[in-house]
PDB file of N, CA and C in Angstrom:
ATOM      1  N   MET A1498      10.362 -25.786  22.166  1.00 47.00           N
ATOM      2  CA  MET A1498      11.468 -26.382  21.846  1.00 47.00           C
ATOM      3  C   MET A1498      11.390 -26.737  20.385  1.00 47.00           C
ATOM      4  N   PRO A1499      12.446 -26.469  19.716  1.00 51.00           N
ATOM      5  CA  PRO A1499      12.429 -26.429  18.094  1.00 51.00           C
ATOM      6  C   PRO A1499      12.411 -28.179  17.614  1.00 51.00           C
ATOM      7  N   LYS A1500      11.895 -28.182  16.500  1.00 55.00           N
ATOM      8  CA  LYS A1500      11.793 -29.755  16.150  1.00 55.00           C
ATOM      9  C   LYS A1500      13.255 -30.238  15.572  1.00 55.00           C
ATOM     10  N   SER A1501      13.996 -29.372  15.191  1.00 54.00           N
ATOM     11  CA  SER A1501      15.208 -29.691  14.887  1.00 54.00           C
ATOM     12  C   SER A1501      16.254 -28.752  15.025  1.00 54.00           C
ATOM     13  N   CYS A1502      17.449 -29.311  15.143  1.00 58.00           N
ATOM     14  CA  CYS A1502      18.521 -28.281  15.862  1.00 58.00           C
ATOM     15  C   CYS A1502      19.450 -27.678  14.549  1.00 58.00           C
ATOM     16  N   GLY A1503      18.756 -27.548  13.407  1.00 61.00           N
ATOM     17  CA  GLY A1503      19.387 -26.803  12.398  1.00 61.00           C
ATOM     18  C   GLY A1503      20.007 -27.468  11.280  1.00 61.00           C
ATOM     19  N   SER A1504      20.320 -28.828  11.674  1.00 65.00           N
ATOM     20  CA  SER A1504      21.207 -29.711  10.624  1.00 65.00           C
ATOM     21  C   SER A1504      20.104 -30.745  10.117  1.00 65.00           C
ATOM     22  N   GLY A1505      18.964 -30.466  10.180  1.00 66.00           N
ATOM     23  CA  GLY A1505      18.082 -31.682   9.668  1.00 66.00           C
ATOM     24  C   GLY A1505      17.665 -32.883  10.568  1.00 66.00           C
ATOM     25  N   LYS A1506      18.372 -32.892  11.708  1.00 75.00           N
ATOM     26  CA  LYS A1506      18.025 -34.033  12.606  1.00 75.00           C
ATOM     27  C   LYS A1506      17.225 -33.557  13.684  1.00 75.00           C
ATOM     28  N   ALA A1507      16.295 -34.393  14.304  1.00 77.00           N
ATOM     29  CA  ALA A1507      15.329 -34.135  15.164  1.00 77.00           C
ATOM     30  C   ALA A1507      16.047 -34.123  16.529  1.00 77.00           C
ATOM     31  N   LEU A1508      15.787 -33.212  17.517  1.00 80.00           N
ATOM     32  CA  LEU A1508      16.269 -33.321  18.618  1.00 80.00           C
ATOM     33  C   LEU A1508      15.697 -34.535  19.589  1.00 80.00           C
ATOM     34  N   THR A1509      16.501 -35.151  20.537  1.00 84.00           N
ATOM     35  CA  THR A1509      16.091 -36.272  21.066  1.00 84.00           C
ATOM     36  C   THR A1509      16.269 -35.835  22.770  1.00 84.00           C
ATOM     37  N   LEU A1510      15.513 -36.512  23.612  1.00 86.00           N
ATOM     38  CA  LEU A1510      15.643 -36.458  24.666  1.00 86.00           C
ATOM     39  C   LEU A1510      16.506 -37.542  25.492  1.00 86.00           C
ATOM     40  N   THR A1511      17.165 -37.380  26.322  1.00 90.00           N
ATOM     41  CA  THR A1511      18.131 -38.309  27.172  1.00 90.00           C
ATOM     42  C   THR A1511      17.111 -39.175  27.867  1.00 90.00           C
ATOM     43  N   THR A1512      17.517 -40.505  28.240  1.00 90.00           N
ATOM     44  CA  THR A1512      16.827 -41.255  29.085  1.00 90.00           C
ATOM     45  C   THR A1512      16.477 -40.516  30.400  1.00 90.00           C
ATOM     46  N   GLU A1513      17.388 -39.836  30.954  1.00 93.00           N
ATOM     47  CA  GLU A1513      17.333 -38.966  32.140  1.00 93.00           C
ATOM     48  C   GLU A1513      16.160 -38.100  32.097  1.00 93.00           C
ATOM     49  N   GLN A1514      16.250 -37.288  30.901  1.00 93.00           N
ATOM     50  CA  GLN A1514      15.480 -36.150  30.622  1.00 93.00           C
ATOM     51  C   GLN A1514      13.810 -36.652  30.299  1.00 93.00           C
ATOM     52  N   LEU A1515      13.880 -37.890  29.910  1.00 89.00           N
ATOM     53  CA  LEU A1515      12.424 -38.319  29.793  1.00 89.00           C
ATOM     54  C   LEU A1515      11.999 -39.012  30.749  1.00 89.00           C
ATOM     55  N   ASP A1516      12.789 -39.350  31.792  1.00 89.00           N
ATOM     56  CA  ASP A1516      12.290 -39.983  33.043  1.00 89.00           C
ATOM     57  C   ASP A1516      11.903 -38.973  33.989  1.00 89.00           C
ATOM     58  N   SER A1517      12.454 -37.796  34.001  1.00 93.00           N
ATOM     59  CA  SER A1517      12.274 -36.554  34.744  1.00 93.00           C
ATOM     60  C   SER A1517      10.907 -35.875  34.393  1.00 93.00           C
ATOM     61  N   ILE A1518      10.400 -36.166  32.792  1.00 91.00           N
ATOM     62  CA  ILE A1518       9.363 -35.468  32.338  1.00 91.00           C
ATOM     63  C   ILE A1518       8.207 -36.659  32.987  1.00 91.00           C
ATOM     64  N   MET A1519       8.483 -37.991  32.735  1.00 89.00           N
ATOM     65  CA  MET A1519       7.558 -38.863  33.284  1.00 89.00           C
ATOM     66  C   MET A1519       7.079 -38.740  34.902  1.00 89.00           C
ATOM     67  N   ARG A1520       8.172 -38.546  35.695  1.00 90.00           N
ATOM     68  CA  ARG A1520       7.843 -38.238  36.923  1.00 90.00           C
ATOM     69  C   ARG A1520       6.827 -37.214  37.127  1.00 90.00           C
ATOM     70  N   GLU A1521       6.822 -36.168  36.503  1.00 93.00           N
ATOM     71  CA  GLU A1521       6.112 -34.913  36.807  1.00 93.00           C
ATOM     72  C   GLU A1521       4.848 -34.921  35.967  1.00 93.00           C
ATOM     73  N   ALA A1522       4.591 -35.949  35.069  1.00 91.00           N
ATOM     74  CA  ALA A1522       3.412 -35.954  34.265  1.00 91.00           C
ATOM     75  C   ALA A1522       2.261 -36.618  35.012  1.00 91.00           C
ATOM     76  N   SER A1523       0.950 -36.320  34.695  1.00 89.00           N
ATOM     77  CA  SER A1523      -0.256 -36.574  35.172  1.00 89.00           C
ATOM     78  C   SER A1523      -0.427 -38.146  34.689  1.00 89.00           C
ATOM     79  N   PRO A1524      -1.144 -38.997  35.478  1.00 88.00           N
ATOM     80  CA  PRO A1524      -1.293 -40.305  34.958  1.00 88.00           C
ATOM     81  C   PRO A1524      -1.663 -40.731  33.498  1.00 88.00           C
ATOM     82  N   LYS A1525      -2.533 -39.759  32.995  1.00 88.00           N
ATOM     83  CA  LYS A1525      -2.976 -39.831  31.577  1.00 88.00           C
ATOM     84  C   LYS A1525      -1.752 -39.421  30.589  1.00 88.00           C
ATOM     85  N   LEU A1526      -1.107 -38.454  30.998  1.00 91.00           N
ATOM     86  CA  LEU A1526       0.114 -38.129  29.991  1.00 91.00           C
ATOM     87  C   LEU A1526       1.273 -39.286  30.138  1.00 91.00           C
ATOM     88  N   ARG A1527       1.252 -39.754  31.531  1.00 90.00           N
ATOM     89  CA  ARG A1527       2.137 -40.646  31.904  1.00 90.00           C
ATOM     90  C   ARG A1527       1.937 -42.011  30.702  1.00 90.00           C
ATOM     91  N   ALA A1528       1.025 -42.245  30.761  1.00 91.00           N
ATOM     92  CA  ALA A1528       0.444 -43.483  30.023  1.00 91.00           C
ATOM     93  C   ALA A1528       0.471 -43.234  28.660  1.00 91.00           C
ATOM     94  N   VAL A1529       0.296 -42.190  28.239  1.00 93.00           N
ATOM     95  CA  VAL A1529       0.495 -41.768  26.461  1.00 93.00           C
ATOM     96  C   VAL A1529       1.864 -41.926  26.318  1.00 93.00           C
ATOM     97  N   PHE A1530       2.540 -41.186  27.045  1.00 91.00           N
ATOM     98  CA  PHE A1530       4.104 -41.279  26.845  1.00 91.00           C
ATOM     99  C   PHE A1530       4.803 -42.531  26.887  1.00 91.00           C
ATOM    100  N   GLN A1531       4.244 -43.422  27.965  1.00 93.00           N
ATOM    101  CA  GLN A1531       4.795 -44.649  28.065  1.00 93.00           C
ATOM    102  C   GLN A1531       4.508 -45.843  26.791  1.00 93.00           C
ATOM    103  N   ILE A1532       3.224 -45.383  26.487  1.00 95.00           N
ATOM    104  CA  ILE A1532       2.775 -46.151  25.177  1.00 95.00           C
ATOM    105  C   ILE A1532       3.617 -45.968  23.945  1.00 95.00           C
ATOM    106  N   CYS A1533       3.929 -44.522  23.971  1.00 93.00           N
ATOM    107  CA  CYS A1533       4.783 -44.250  22.862  1.00 93.00           C
ATOM    108  C   CYS A1533       6.232 -44.702  22.941  1.00 93.00           C
ATOM    109  N   ARG A1534       6.901 -44.715  24.215  1.00 91.00           N
ATOM    110  CA  ARG A1534       8.201 -44.936  24.505  1.00 91.00           C
ATOM    111  C   ARG A1534       8.260 -46.615  24.293  1.00 91.00           C
ATOM    112  N   CYS A1535       7.325 -47.131  24.668  1.00 93.00           N
ATOM    113  CA  CYS A1535       7.492 -48.828  24.840  1.00 93.00           C
ATOM    114  C   CYS A1535       7.044 -49.562  23.635  1.00 93.00           C
ATOM    115  N   THR A1536       6.428 -48.698  22.745  1.00 94.00           N
ATOM    116  CA  THR A1536       5.869 -49.311  21.605  1.00 94.00           C
ATOM    117  C   THR A1536       6.277 -48.736  20.212  1.00 94.00           C
ATOM    118  N   ALA A1537       6.885 -47.451  20.229  1.00 92.00           N
ATOM    119  CA  ALA A1537       7.485 -46.932  19.198  1.00 92.00           C
ATOM    120  C   ALA A1537       6.249 -46.400  18.276  1.00 92.00           C
ATOM    121  N   CYS A1538       4.994 -46.197  19.017  1.00 93.00           N
ATOM    122  CA  CYS A1538       3.967 -45.759  18.044  1.00 93.00           C
ATOM    123  C   CYS A1538       3.946 -44.287  17.890  1.00 93.00           C
ATOM    124  N   ARG A1539       3.207 -43.823  17.343  1.00 92.00           N
ATOM    125  CA  ARG A1539       2.938 -42.281  17.035  1.00 92.00           C
ATOM    126  C   ARG A1539       2.013 -41.797  18.173  1.00 92.00           C
ATOM    127  N   VAL A1540       1.940 -40.583  18.351  1.00 92.00           N
ATOM    128  CA  VAL A1540       1.155 -40.037  19.384  1.00 92.00           C
ATOM    129  C   VAL A1540      -0.408 -40.177  18.978  1.00 92.00           C
ATOM    130  N   SER A1541      -0.555 -39.859  17.876  1.00 92.00           N
ATOM    131  CA  SER A1541      -2.023 -40.136  17.310  1.00 92.00           C
ATOM    132  C   SER A1541      -2.555 -41.521  17.612  1.00 92.00           C
ATOM    133  N   GLU A1542      -1.495 -42.547  17.340  1.00 94.00           N
ATOM    134  CA  GLU A1542      -1.857 -43.960  17.273  1.00 94.00           C
ATOM    135  C   GLU A1542      -2.067 -44.375  18.992  1.00 94.00           C
ATOM    136  N   SER A1543      -1.415 -43.661  19.771  1.00 94.00           N
ATOM    137  CA  SER A1543      -1.693 -43.892  21.301  1.00 94.00           C
ATOM    138  C   SER A1543      -2.965 -43.278  21.715  1.00 94.00           C
ATOM    139  N   LEU A1544      -3.363 -42.173  21.188  1.00 94.00           N
ATOM    140  CA  LEU A1544      -4.375 -41.529  21.624  1.00 94.00           C
ATOM    141  C   LEU A1544      -5.583 -42.095  21.007  1.00 94.00           C
ATOM    142  N   SER A1545      -5.622 -42.902  19.965  1.00 94.00           N
ATOM    143  CA  SER A1545      -6.665 -43.564  19.328  1.00 94.00           C
ATOM    144  C   SER A1545      -7.035 -44.974  19.916  1.00 94.00           C
ATOM    145  N   LEU A1546      -6.207 -45.197  20.965  1.00 94.00           N
ATOM    146  CA  LEU A1546      -6.454 -46.714  21.508  1.00 94.00           C
ATOM    147  C   LEU A1546      -7.790 -46.428  22.358  1.00 94.00           C
ATOM    148  N   LEU A1547      -8.364 -47.677  22.660  1.00 93.00           N
ATOM    149  CA  LEU A1547      -9.464 -47.795  23.463  1.00 93.00           C
ATOM    150  C   LEU A1547      -8.982 -48.907  24.485  1.00 93.00           C
ATOM    151  N   TRP A1548      -9.645 -48.979  25.840  1.00 91.00           N
ATOM    152  CA  TRP A1548      -9.343 -49.976  26.554  1.00 91.00           C
ATOM    153  C   TRP A1548      -9.664 -51.280  26.200  1.00 91.00           C
ATOM    154  N   ALA A1549     -10.351 -51.496  25.109  1.00 95.00           N
ATOM    155  CA  ALA A1549     -10.575 -52.766  24.521  1.00 95.00           C
ATOM    156  C   ALA A1549      -9.413 -53.114  23.863  1.00 95.00           C
ATOM    157  N   ASN A1550      -8.454 -52.163  23.445  1.00 96.00           N
ATOM    158  CA  ASN A1550      -7.317 -52.715  22.805  1.00 96.00           C
ATOM    159  C   ASN A1550      -5.954 -53.147  23.730  1.00 96.00           C
ATOM    160  N   VAL A1551      -6.451 -52.946  25.105  1.00 94.00           N
ATOM    161  CA  VAL A1551      -5.339 -53.470  26.005  1.00 94.00           C
ATOM    162  C   VAL A1551      -5.890 -54.639  26.655  1.00 94.00           C
ATOM    163  N   THR A1552      -4.869 -55.489  26.647  1.00 94.00           N
ATOM    164  CA  THR A1552      -5.103 -56.906  27.295  1.00 94.00           C
ATOM    165  C   THR A1552      -4.173 -56.948  28.377  1.00 94.00           C
ATOM    166  N   ALA A1553      -4.263 -58.180  29.052  1.00 92.00           N
ATOM    167  CA  ALA A1553      -3.254 -58.146  30.332  1.00 92.00           C
ATOM    168  C   ALA A1553      -1.907 -58.125  29.947  1.00 92.00           C
ATOM    169  N   THR A1554      -1.736 -58.684  28.586  1.00 95.00           N
ATOM    170  CA  THR A1554      -0.047 -58.723  28.280  1.00 95.00           C
ATOM    171  C   THR A1554       0.286 -57.870  26.914  1.00 95.00           C
ATOM    172  N   ASP A1555      -0.701 -57.318  26.317  1.00 96.00           N
ATOM    173  CA  ASP A1555      -0.464 -56.809  25.095  1.00 96.00           C
ATOM    174  C   ASP A1555      -1.240 -55.235  24.849  1.00 96.00           C
ATOM    175  N   ILE A1556      -0.834 -54.856  23.771  1.00 96.00           N
ATOM    176  CA  ILE A1556      -1.643 -53.441  23.261  1.00 96.00           C
ATOM    177  C   ILE A1556      -1.813 -53.939  22.026  1.00 96.00           C
ATOM    178  N   ILE A1557      -3.100 -53.895  21.537  1.00 96.00           N
ATOM    179  CA  ILE A1557      -3.406 -54.150  19.976  1.00 96.00           C
ATOM    180  C   ILE A1557      -3.828 -52.858  19.445  1.00 96.00           C
ATOM    181  N   PHE A1558      -2.811 -52.649  18.362  1.00 96.00           N
ATOM    182  CA  PHE A1558      -3.241 -51.438  17.541  1.00 96.00           C
ATOM    183  C   PHE A1558      -3.870 -51.840  16.103  1.00 96.00           C
ATOM    184  N   PRO A1559      -5.178 -51.511  16.437  1.00 95.00           N
ATOM    185  CA  PRO A1559      -5.968 -51.833  15.071  1.00 95.00           C
ATOM    186  C   PRO A1559      -5.187 -51.116  13.861  1.00 95.00           C
ATOM    187  N   LYS A1560      -5.591 -51.789  12.577  1.00 93.00           N
ATOM    188  CA  LYS A1560      -4.923 -51.244  11.318  1.00 93.00           C
ATOM    189  C   LYS A1560      -5.857 -49.964  11.017  1.00 93.00           C
ATOM    190  N   SER A1561      -6.932 -49.691  11.722  1.00 91.00           N
ATOM    191  CA  SER A1561      -7.553 -48.255  11.545  1.00 91.00           C
ATOM    192  C   SER A1561      -6.896 -47.246  12.095  1.00 91.00           C
ATOM    193  N   VAL A1562      -5.902 -47.409  13.090  1.00 89.00           N
ATOM    194  CA  VAL A1562      -5.327 -46.207  13.779  1.00 89.00           C
ATOM    195  C   VAL A1562      -3.839 -46.344  13.447  1.00 89.00           C
ATOM    196  N   THR A1563      -3.196 -47.453  12.674  1.00 88.00           N
ATOM    197  CA  THR A1563      -2.065 -47.133  12.478  1.00 88.00           C
ATOM    198  C   THR A1563      -1.541 -46.446  11.084  1.00 88.00           C
ATOM    199  N   LYS A1564      -0.347 -46.014  10.790  1.00 85.00           N
ATOM    200  CA  LYS A1564      -0.071 -45.129   9.628  1.00 85.00           C
ATOM    201  C   LYS A1564      -0.056 -46.239   8.527  1.00 85.00           C
ATOM    202  N   GLY A1565      -0.737 -45.765   7.462  1.00 86.00           N
ATOM    203  CA  GLY A1565      -1.023 -46.458   6.359  1.00 86.00           C
ATOM    204  C   GLY A1565      -2.247 -47.510   6.525  1.00 86.00           C
ATOM    205  N   LYS A1566      -2.920 -47.600   7.679  1.00 85.00           N
ATOM    206  CA  LYS A1566      -3.931 -48.492   7.902  1.00 85.00           C
ATOM    207  C   LYS A1566      -3.672 -49.866   7.123  1.00 85.00           C
ATOM    208  N   LEU A1567      -2.466 -50.643   7.267  1.00 87.00           N
ATOM    209  CA  LEU A1567      -2.317 -51.827   6.359  1.00 87.00           C
ATOM    210  C   LEU A1567      -2.599 -53.135   7.225  1.00 87.00           C
ATOM    211  N   LYS A1568      -2.148 -52.795   8.630  1.00 92.00           N
ATOM    212  CA  LYS A1568      -2.347 -54.160   9.435  1.00 92.00           C
ATOM    213  C   LYS A1568      -2.461 -53.740  10.779  1.00 92.00           C
ATOM    214  N   THR A1569      -3.046 -54.725  11.488  1.00 94.00           N
ATOM    215  CA  THR A1569      -2.938 -54.691  12.973  1.00 94.00           C
ATOM    216  C   THR A1569      -1.895 -55.022  13.679  1.00 94.00           C
ATOM    217  N   ARG A1570      -1.249 -54.337  14.708  1.00 94.00           N
ATOM    218  CA  ARG A1570      -0.125 -54.820  15.228  1.00 94.00           C
ATOM    219  C   ARG A1570      -0.562 -55.072  16.678  1.00 94.00           C
ATOM    220  N   THR A1571       0.241 -56.136  17.348  1.00 96.00           N
ATOM    221  CA  THR A1571       0.232 -56.479  18.666  1.00 96.00           C
ATOM    222  C   THR A1571       1.542 -56.317  19.286  1.00 96.00           C
ATOM    223  N   ILE A1572       1.451 -55.490  20.342  1.00 95.00           N
ATOM    224  CA  ILE A1572       2.873 -55.356  21.046  1.00 95.00           C
ATOM    225  C   ILE A1572       2.714 -55.671  22.338  1.00 95.00           C
ATOM    226  N   PRO A1573       3.660 -56.635  22.869  1.00 96.00           N
ATOM    227  CA  PRO A1573       3.619 -57.094  24.295  1.00 96.00           C
ATOM    228  C   PRO A1573       4.096 -55.826  25.226  1.00 96.00           C
ATOM    229  N   MET A1574       3.484 -55.818  26.423  1.00 95.00           N
ATOM    230  CA  MET A1574       3.700 -54.762  27.347  1.00 95.00           C
ATOM    231  C   MET A1574       4.803 -55.325  28.335  1.00 95.00           C
ATOM    232  N   ASN A1575       5.610 -54.191  28.850  1.00 94.00           N
ATOM    233  CA  ASN A1575       6.627 -54.537  29.810  1.00 94.00           C
ATOM    234  C   ASN A1575       5.872 -54.053  31.025  1.00 94.00           C
ATOM    235  N   GLY A1576       6.824 -54.113  32.475  1.00 93.00           N
ATOM    236  CA  GLY A1576       6.405 -53.828  33.601  1.00 93.00           C
ATOM    237  C   GLY A1576       5.812 -52.305  33.917  1.00 93.00           C
ATOM    238  N   ARG A1577       6.790 -51.360  33.017  1.00 89.00           N
ATOM    239  CA  ARG A1577       6.507 -49.865  33.110  1.00 89.00           C
ATOM    240  C   ARG A1577       5.395 -49.601  32.502  1.00 89.00           C
ATOM    241  N   LEU A1578       5.114 -50.097  31.380  1.00 92.00           N
ATOM    242  CA  LEU A1578       3.910 -49.771  30.658  1.00 92.00           C
ATOM    243  C   LEU A1578       2.809 -50.464  31.399  1.00 92.00           C
ATOM    244  N   THR A1579       2.758 -51.509  31.872  1.00 93.00           N
ATOM    245  CA  THR A1579       1.761 -52.178  32.444  1.00 93.00           C
ATOM    246  C   THR A1579       1.280 -51.307  33.682  1.00 93.00           C
ATOM    247  N   GLU A1580       2.428 -50.881  34.451  1.00 91.00           N
ATOM    248  CA  GLU A1580       1.858 -49.862  35.696  1.00 91.00           C
ATOM    249  C   GLU A1580       1.562 -48.582  35.280  1.00 91.00           C
ATOM    250  N   ALA A1581       1.922 -48.003  34.228  1.00 90.00           N
ATOM    251  CA  ALA A1581       1.328 -46.707  33.725  1.00 90.00           C
ATOM    252  C   ALA A1581      -0.179 -46.812  33.297  1.00 90.00           C
ATOM    253  N   LEU A1582      -0.325 -48.010  32.523  1.00 91.00           N
ATOM    254  CA  LEU A1582      -1.854 -48.183  32.275  1.00 91.00           C
ATOM    255  C   LEU A1582      -2.702 -48.379  33.459  1.00 91.00           C
ATOM    256  N   ARG A1583      -2.220 -49.174  34.425  1.00 91.00           N
ATOM    257  CA  ARG A1583      -3.133 -49.400  35.726  1.00 91.00           C
ATOM    258  C   ARG A1583      -3.241 -48.244  36.227  1.00 91.00           C
ATOM    259  N   ALA A1584      -2.045 -47.204  36.681  1.00 90.00           N
ATOM    260  CA  ALA A1584      -2.490 -46.118  37.176  1.00 90.00           C
ATOM    261  C   ALA A1584      -3.276 -45.030  36.284  1.00 90.00           C
ATOM    262  N   TRP A1585      -3.345 -44.868  35.058  1.00 90.00           N
ATOM    263  CA  TRP A1585      -4.319 -44.189  34.326  1.00 90.00           C
ATOM    264  C   TRP A1585      -5.809 -44.861  34.424  1.00 90.00           C
ATOM    265  N   ARG A1586      -5.813 -46.187  34.392  1.00 90.00           N
ATOM    266  CA  ARG A1586      -7.226 -46.802  34.310  1.00 90.00           C
ATOM    267  C   ARG A1586      -7.695 -46.436  35.780  1.00 90.00           C
ATOM    268  N   ALA A1587      -6.913 -46.331  36.754  1.00 92.00           N
ATOM    269  CA  ALA A1587      -7.625 -46.207  38.141  1.00 92.00           C
ATOM    270  C   ALA A1587      -8.032 -44.526  38.141  1.00 92.00           C
ATOM    271  N   ALA A1588      -7.310 -43.859  37.655  1.00 89.00           N
ATOM    272  CA  ALA A1588      -7.717 -42.482  37.534  1.00 89.00           C
ATOM    273  C   ALA A1588      -8.781 -42.150  36.737  1.00 89.00           C
ATOM    274  N   TRP A1589      -8.594 -42.814  35.478  1.00 86.00           N
ATOM    275  CA  TRP A1589      -9.993 -42.654  34.682  1.00 86.00           C
ATOM    276  C   TRP A1589     -11.354 -43.340  35.256  1.00 86.00           C
ATOM    277  N   THR A1590     -11.143 -44.462  35.943  1.00 88.00           N
ATOM    278  CA  THR A1590     -12.259 -44.983  36.515  1.00 88.00           C
ATOM    279  C   THR A1590     -13.003 -44.161  37.601  1.00 88.00           C
ATOM    280  N   THR A1591     -12.155 -43.609  38.493  1.00 90.00           N
ATOM    281  CA  THR A1591     -12.523 -42.745  39.353  1.00 90.00           C
ATOM    282  C   THR A1591     -13.076 -41.306  38.801  1.00 90.00           C
ATOM    283  N   ALA A1592     -12.547 -40.713  37.760  1.00 89.00           N
ATOM    284  CA  ALA A1592     -13.053 -39.621  37.178  1.00 89.00           C
ATOM    285  C   ALA A1592     -14.598 -39.901  36.608  1.00 89.00           C
ATOM    286  N   GLN A1593     -14.748 -41.415  35.885  1.00 86.00           N
ATOM    287  CA  GLN A1593     -15.998 -41.516  35.319  1.00 86.00           C
ATOM    288  C   GLN A1593     -16.845 -41.967  36.218  1.00 86.00           C
ATOM    289  N   GLY A1594     -16.609 -42.189  37.482  1.00 75.00           N
ATOM    290  CA  GLY A1594     -17.708 -42.515  38.370  1.00 75.00           C
ATOM    291  C   GLY A1594     -17.850 -43.890  38.461  1.00 75.00           C
TER     292      GLY A1594
END
C-alpha cells in the first residue's frame, strides 16, 4: 500500500478496517497496534517498551525511547489496550516457559 495518495496526504484506515486487521493479528501484533492506536506513539516507541514500562493502569514511555528523547510520557490505558496487553503477556509467558 502506498504511503501517500499522490496529493501529499497519508492514507488512513477507517475504524472498521483497523478493527478487521486487529481481529486477524497475532497477540503480539495486536498489542503493538493497540499501543500505537491508544497512545498515538510511533511503532518504534511501542517496540522499545519493556514489561517494566507497563503498570496496572498506565504505559510509561521513557524519554530514551521517545522522539527527541526530551521527556518521559505516562499514558493511561483503556480497556481495549489492557486486554491486548494481557493477551500478549499470556502468550509471551507461555513462549518463554
